[in-house]
mmCIF file of C-alpha atoms in Angstrom:
data_model
loop_
_atom_site.group_PDB
_atom_site.id
_atom_site.type_symbol
_atom_site.label_atom_id
_atom_site.label_comp_id
_atom_site.label_asym_id
_atom_site.label_seq_id
_atom_site.Cartn_x
_atom_site.Cartn_y
_atom_site.Cartn_z
ATOM 1 C CA MET A 144 298.839 158.709 19.907
ATOM 2 C CA SER A 145 295.194 158.304 20.723
ATOM 3 C CA ALA A 146 292.656 157.489 17.938
ATOM 4 C CA ILE A 147 291.296 160.859 18.290
ATOM 5 C CA GLU A 148 294.650 162.369 17.631
ATOM 6 C CA GLN A 149 295.469 160.109 14.846
ATOM 7 C CA THR A 150 292.131 160.914 13.111
ATOM 8 C CA GLU A 151 293.075 164.834 13.501
ATOM 9 C CA ALA A 152 296.443 163.909 12.064
ATOM 10 C CA ALA A 153 295.526 162.090 9.230
ATOM 11 C CA ARG A 154 292.093 163.800 8.274
ATOM 12 C CA PRO A 155 293.210 165.897 5.144
ATOM 13 C CA ARG A 156 291.066 164.208 2.092
ATOM 14 C CA GLY A 157 293.148 162.340 -0.585
ATOM 15 C CA THR A 158 296.067 161.856 1.680
ATOM 16 C CA ARG A 159 297.379 158.161 0.916
ATOM 17 C CA LEU A 160 298.106 156.263 4.116
ATOM 18 C CA PRO A 161 299.548 152.732 4.861
ATOM 19 C CA ARG A 162 296.645 150.422 5.874
ATOM 20 C CA ARG A 163 297.092 150.289 9.521
ATOM 21 C CA ALA A 164 297.091 154.312 9.821
ATOM 22 C CA ARG A 165 294.118 154.306 7.739
ATOM 23 C CA ARG A 166 292.243 151.795 9.878
ATOM 24 C CA ASN A 167 293.558 153.741 12.890
ATOM 25 C CA GLN A 168 292.284 156.982 11.341
ATOM 26 C CA LEU A 169 288.755 155.695 10.238
ATOM 27 C CA LEU A 170 288.625 153.982 14.156
ATOM 28 C CA GLY A 171 288.996 157.450 15.577
ATOM 29 C CA ALA A 172 286.351 158.984 13.318
ATOM 30 C CA ALA A 173 284.129 156.368 14.158
ATOM 31 C CA GLN A 174 284.756 157.021 17.974
ATOM 32 C CA GLU A 175 284.091 160.899 17.843
ATOM 33 C CA VAL A 176 280.785 159.981 15.593
ATOM 34 C CA PHE A 177 279.364 157.028 17.970
ATOM 35 C CA VAL A 178 280.032 159.206 20.960
ATOM 36 C CA ALA A 179 278.213 161.924 19.843
ATOM 37 C CA GLN A 180 275.766 160.380 18.400
ATOM 38 C CA GLY A 181 275.178 157.131 19.510
ATOM 39 C CA TYR A 182 275.156 153.895 17.298
ATOM 40 C CA HIS A 183 271.670 153.973 16.063
ATOM 41 C CA SER A 184 271.976 157.834 14.723
ATOM 42 C CA ALA A 185 275.365 157.661 13.495
ATOM 43 C CA ALA A 186 275.784 157.064 9.837
ATOM 44 C CA MET A 187 278.794 155.672 7.492
ATOM 45 C CA ASP A 188 278.409 158.582 5.455
ATOM 46 C CA ASP A 189 279.071 160.772 8.591
ATOM 47 C CA ILE A 190 281.961 158.636 9.824
ATOM 48 C CA ALA A 191 283.522 158.901 6.250
ATOM 49 C CA GLU A 192 283.053 162.733 6.260
ATOM 50 C CA ARG A 193 284.729 163.107 9.678
ATOM 51 C CA ALA A 194 287.925 161.030 8.451
ATOM 52 C CA GLY A 195 288.109 163.144 5.464
ATOM 53 C CA VAL A 196 287.531 160.199 3.176
ATOM 54 C CA SER A 197 285.143 158.551 0.651
ATOM 55 C CA LYS A 198 282.633 155.899 1.832
ATOM 56 C CA PRO A 199 284.120 153.189 -0.465
ATOM 57 C CA VAL A 200 287.551 153.749 1.492
ATOM 58 C CA LEU A 201 285.335 153.538 4.598
ATOM 59 C CA TYR A 202 283.882 149.885 3.293
ATOM 60 C CA GLN A 203 287.360 148.559 2.148
ATOM 61 C CA HIS A 204 288.368 148.561 5.688
ATOM 62 C CA PHE A 205 284.810 147.766 7.406
ATOM 63 C CA PRO A 206 281.935 146.080 5.592
ATOM 64 C CA GLY A 207 279.558 147.533 7.369
ATOM 65 C CA LYS A 208 278.603 149.942 10.811
ATOM 66 C CA LEU A 209 278.157 147.108 13.159
ATOM 67 C CA GLU A 210 281.668 145.437 12.277
ATOM 68 C CA LEU A 211 283.154 148.773 12.557
ATOM 69 C CA TYR A 212 281.699 149.502 16.187
ATOM 70 C CA LEU A 213 282.857 146.103 17.049
ATOM 71 C CA ALA A 214 286.752 146.934 16.302
ATOM 72 C CA LEU A 215 286.122 149.936 17.930
ATOM 73 C CA LEU A 216 284.695 148.100 21.035
ATOM 74 C CA ASP A 217 287.323 145.674 20.975
ATOM 75 C CA GLN A 218 289.834 148.175 21.082
ATOM 76 C CA HIS A 219 288.693 149.962 24.009
ATOM 77 C CA CYS A 220 288.045 146.910 26.044
ATOM 78 C CA GLU A 221 291.327 145.869 25.374
ATOM 79 C CA ALA A 222 292.549 149.278 26.845
ATOM 80 C CA LEU A 223 290.499 148.787 29.928
ATOM 81 C CA LEU A 224 291.905 145.430 30.774
ATOM 82 C CA LEU A 225 295.263 146.670 30.229
ATOM 83 C CA SER A 226 294.923 149.745 32.339
ATOM 84 C CA VAL A 227 293.550 147.551 35.546
ATOM 85 C CA ARG A 228 296.248 144.650 34.997
ATOM 86 C CA THR A 229 298.760 147.345 34.936
ATOM 87 C CA ALA A 230 297.404 148.996 38.015
ATOM 88 C CA LEU A 231 297.213 145.594 39.837
ATOM 89 C CA ALA A 232 300.821 144.933 39.039
ATOM 90 C CA SER A 233 302.386 148.360 39.601
ATOM 91 C CA THR A 234 302.954 147.688 43.523
ATOM 92 C CA THR A 235 302.677 144.902 46.161
ATOM 93 C CA ASP A 236 301.043 147.150 48.573
ATOM 94 C CA ASN A 237 297.792 146.196 48.680
ATOM 95 C CA LYS A 238 296.326 149.653 49.603
ATOM 96 C CA LEU A 239 297.979 151.207 47.034
ATOM 97 C CA ARG A 240 296.854 148.426 44.932
ATOM 98 C CA VAL A 241 293.196 149.180 45.717
ATOM 99 C CA ALA A 242 293.685 152.721 44.739
ATOM 100 C CA ALA A 243 295.929 152.331 41.722
ATOM 101 C CA THR A 244 292.643 149.904 40.506
ATOM 102 C CA MET A 245 290.309 152.428 41.322
ATOM 103 C CA ASP A 246 292.118 155.373 39.767
ATOM 104 C CA ALA A 247 292.656 153.347 36.526
ATOM 105 C CA TYR A 248 288.535 153.229 36.056
ATOM 106 C CA PHE A 249 288.603 157.105 36.796
ATOM 107 C CA ALA A 250 291.261 157.662 34.160
ATOM 108 C CA TYR A 251 289.306 155.685 31.873
ATOM 109 C CA VAL A 252 286.183 157.259 32.396
ATOM 110 C CA GLU A 253 287.824 160.727 32.433
ATOM 111 C CA ASP A 254 289.519 160.196 28.761
ATOM 112 C CA GLU A 255 288.390 163.033 26.957
ATOM 113 C CA GLY A 256 287.620 160.671 23.776
ATOM 114 C CA GLY A 257 284.553 159.357 25.521
ATOM 115 C CA ALA A 258 285.316 155.676 24.848
ATOM 116 C CA PHE A 259 283.770 154.680 27.963
ATOM 117 C CA ARG A 260 280.298 155.206 26.922
ATOM 118 C CA LEU A 261 280.705 152.697 24.142
ATOM 119 C CA VAL A 262 281.634 150.257 26.653
ATOM 120 C CA PHE A 263 279.531 151.209 29.854
ATOM 121 C CA GLU A 264 276.778 153.170 28.074
ATOM 122 C CA SER A 265 276.198 151.788 24.525
ATOM 123 C CA ASP A 266 272.930 151.915 22.875
ATOM 124 C CA LEU A 267 273.376 148.781 21.344
ATOM 125 C CA THR A 268 273.611 146.720 24.271
ATOM 126 C CA ASN A 269 270.626 144.158 22.782
ATOM 127 C CA GLU A 270 273.254 143.040 19.974
ATOM 128 C CA PRO A 271 274.539 139.688 20.970
ATOM 129 C CA ALA A 272 278.043 140.597 20.180
ATOM 130 C CA VAL A 273 278.245 143.878 21.726
ATOM 131 C CA ARG A 274 276.696 142.341 25.218
ATOM 132 C CA GLU A 275 279.247 139.623 25.302
ATOM 133 C CA ARG A 276 282.182 141.980 24.553
ATOM 134 C CA VAL A 277 281.163 144.193 27.390
ATOM 135 C CA ASP A 278 280.268 140.982 29.578
ATOM 136 C CA ARG A 279 283.576 139.676 28.637
ATOM 137 C CA VAL A 280 285.927 142.500 29.501
ATOM 138 C CA SER A 281 283.941 143.153 33.048
ATOM 139 C CA LEU A 282 284.334 139.488 33.732
ATOM 140 C CA GLN A 283 288.029 139.829 32.546
ATOM 141 C CA CYS A 284 288.685 142.926 35.157
ATOM 142 C CA ALA A 285 287.031 140.801 38.159
ATOM 143 C CA GLU A 286 289.201 137.722 37.354
ATOM 144 C CA ALA A 287 292.270 139.968 37.158
ATOM 145 C CA ILE A 288 291.659 141.257 40.424
ATOM 146 C CA SER A 289 290.179 137.898 42.026
ATOM 147 C CA GLU A 290 293.322 136.445 41.309
ATOM 148 C CA VAL A 291 295.441 138.974 43.583
ATOM 149 C CA ILE A 292 292.626 138.695 46.266
ATOM 150 C CA ALA A 293 292.726 134.911 46.502
ATOM 151 C CA GLU A 294 296.655 134.757 46.297
ATOM 152 C CA ASP A 295 296.589 137.293 49.243
ATOM 153 C CA THR A 296 293.562 135.910 51.425
ATOM 154 C CA GLY A 297 293.393 132.416 50.521
ATOM 155 C CA LEU A 298 289.942 132.794 49.999
ATOM 156 C CA SER A 299 288.270 130.169 47.420
ATOM 157 C CA GLN A 300 288.156 131.396 43.634
ATOM 158 C CA ASP A 301 284.465 131.731 43.970
ATOM 159 C CA GLU A 302 284.632 133.989 47.097
ATOM 160 C CA SER A 303 287.358 136.295 45.707
ATOM 161 C CA MET A 304 285.445 136.396 42.292
ATOM 162 C CA LEU A 305 282.426 137.757 44.334
ATOM 163 C CA LEU A 306 284.841 140.616 45.996
ATOM 164 C CA ALA A 307 286.351 141.451 42.897
ATOM 165 C CA VAL A 308 283.013 141.365 40.971
ATOM 166 C CA GLY A 309 281.942 144.151 43.792
ATOM 167 C CA LEU A 310 285.234 146.075 43.574
ATOM 168 C CA GLY A 311 284.753 146.416 40.067
ATOM 169 C CA GLY A 312 281.747 147.388 39.436
ATOM 170 C CA VAL A 313 281.758 149.923 42.429
ATOM 171 C CA SER A 314 284.862 151.576 40.782
ATOM 172 C CA GLN A 315 283.291 152.215 37.185
ATOM 173 C CA VAL A 316 280.016 153.247 38.632
ATOM 174 C CA VAL A 317 281.208 155.602 40.953
ATOM 175 C CA ALA A 318 283.596 156.923 38.238
ATOM 176 C CA ARG A 319 281.121 157.402 35.725
ATOM 177 C CA TYR A 320 278.795 159.099 38.517
ATOM 178 C CA TRP A 321 281.667 161.380 39.607
ATOM 179 C CA LEU A 322 282.143 162.375 35.481
ATOM 180 C CA SER A 323 278.497 162.920 34.820
ATOM 181 C CA SER A 324 277.554 164.918 37.736
ATOM 182 C CA GLU A 325 280.590 167.085 37.330
ATOM 183 C CA SER A 326 281.539 166.906 40.603
ATOM 184 C CA PRO A 327 283.489 169.504 42.306
ATOM 185 C CA VAL A 328 285.490 166.665 43.988
ATOM 186 C CA ALA A 329 288.911 166.493 42.429
ATOM 187 C CA ARG A 330 289.742 163.358 41.188
ATOM 188 C CA ASP A 331 292.523 162.435 43.206
ATOM 189 C CA LYS A 332 290.266 163.119 46.444
ATOM 190 C CA ALA A 333 287.624 161.035 44.697
ATOM 191 C CA VAL A 334 289.765 157.908 44.388
ATOM 192 C CA ALA A 335 291.423 158.525 48.015
ATOM 193 C CA LEU A 336 287.272 158.560 49.124
ATOM 194 C CA LEU A 337 286.207 155.314 47.428
ATOM 195 C CA THR A 338 289.831 153.635 48.400
ATOM 196 C CA SER A 339 289.308 154.339 51.753
ATOM 197 C CA LEU A 340 285.480 152.724 51.835
ATOM 198 C CA ALA A 341 287.002 149.966 49.808
ATOM 199 C CA TRP A 342 290.114 149.096 52.132
ATOM 200 C CA ARG A 343 287.927 149.085 55.092
ATOM 201 C CA GLY A 344 286.258 146.228 53.800
ATOM 202 C CA ILE A 345 289.227 143.916 52.029
ATOM 203 C CA ALA A 346 291.475 144.853 54.741
ATOM 204 C CA GLY A 347 289.453 142.564 57.220
ATOM 205 C CA PHE A 348 290.007 139.420 55.356
ATOM 206 C CA PRO A 349 293.287 137.491 56.892
ATOM 207 C CA LEU A 350 296.166 137.374 55.115
ATOM 208 C CA HIS A 351 296.798 134.055 53.547
ATOM 209 C CA GLY A 352 299.727 132.191 55.449
ATOM 210 C CA ALA A 353 300.259 134.880 58.109
ATOM 211 C CA ASP A 354 298.849 136.023 61.196
ATOM 212 C CA GLY A 355 296.255 139.056 61.593
ATOM 213 C CA GLN A 356 294.735 141.024 58.775
ATOM 214 C CA LEU A 357 296.125 142.391 55.391
ATOM 215 C CA SER A 358 298.707 144.613 55.748
ATOM 216 C CA ALA A 359 298.689 147.884 53.667
ATOM 217 C CA GLU A 360 302.303 148.092 53.988
ATOM 218 C CA GLY A 361 304.331 145.406 51.401
ATOM 219 C CA HIS A 362 301.623 142.726 51.191
#
């Protein structure tokens, strides 16, 4: 169950919930408000009202708006990193790996809760704690991708990291454009097009310990 769904399920005012369930409910309400209004325009009053709780209850869990925002940001940064790692581990076929990783970014931005806006389009990037988290998750995703590239190609860690940053950056930028432009191209077709573009580049690097180039089948 997503944070938004947890909010809907637990919204009636006055309902007593276990602490973890209440925290998840508040995070779901905060996500709705922050995505709709942005950090600066959102108020704790709005979040408490959306959650169906009193403001003192909200402050029992989060001492301030920034702490609430950072908790939500941590949650969704972790979700993105898990999606990328899961995609990379889903197959040993490198072309399918590229496709799965691209699709992980598309699925992330397409999620109806709009959480990607907190990570990639935050209006609070001048806040060091926010900037650090956004930079960290981008770096962690690139590191996960670079490990596969280095293992398969024998390129140095620095070289693999450059390629990984490029693949991750292209994936999230194109996925966000695809969503914001309301492109008529279906998601699976968009992923296939982007995979074809990326694969034509990455497949040109020799497979480590083997003759020829990276194979799309079984490597």
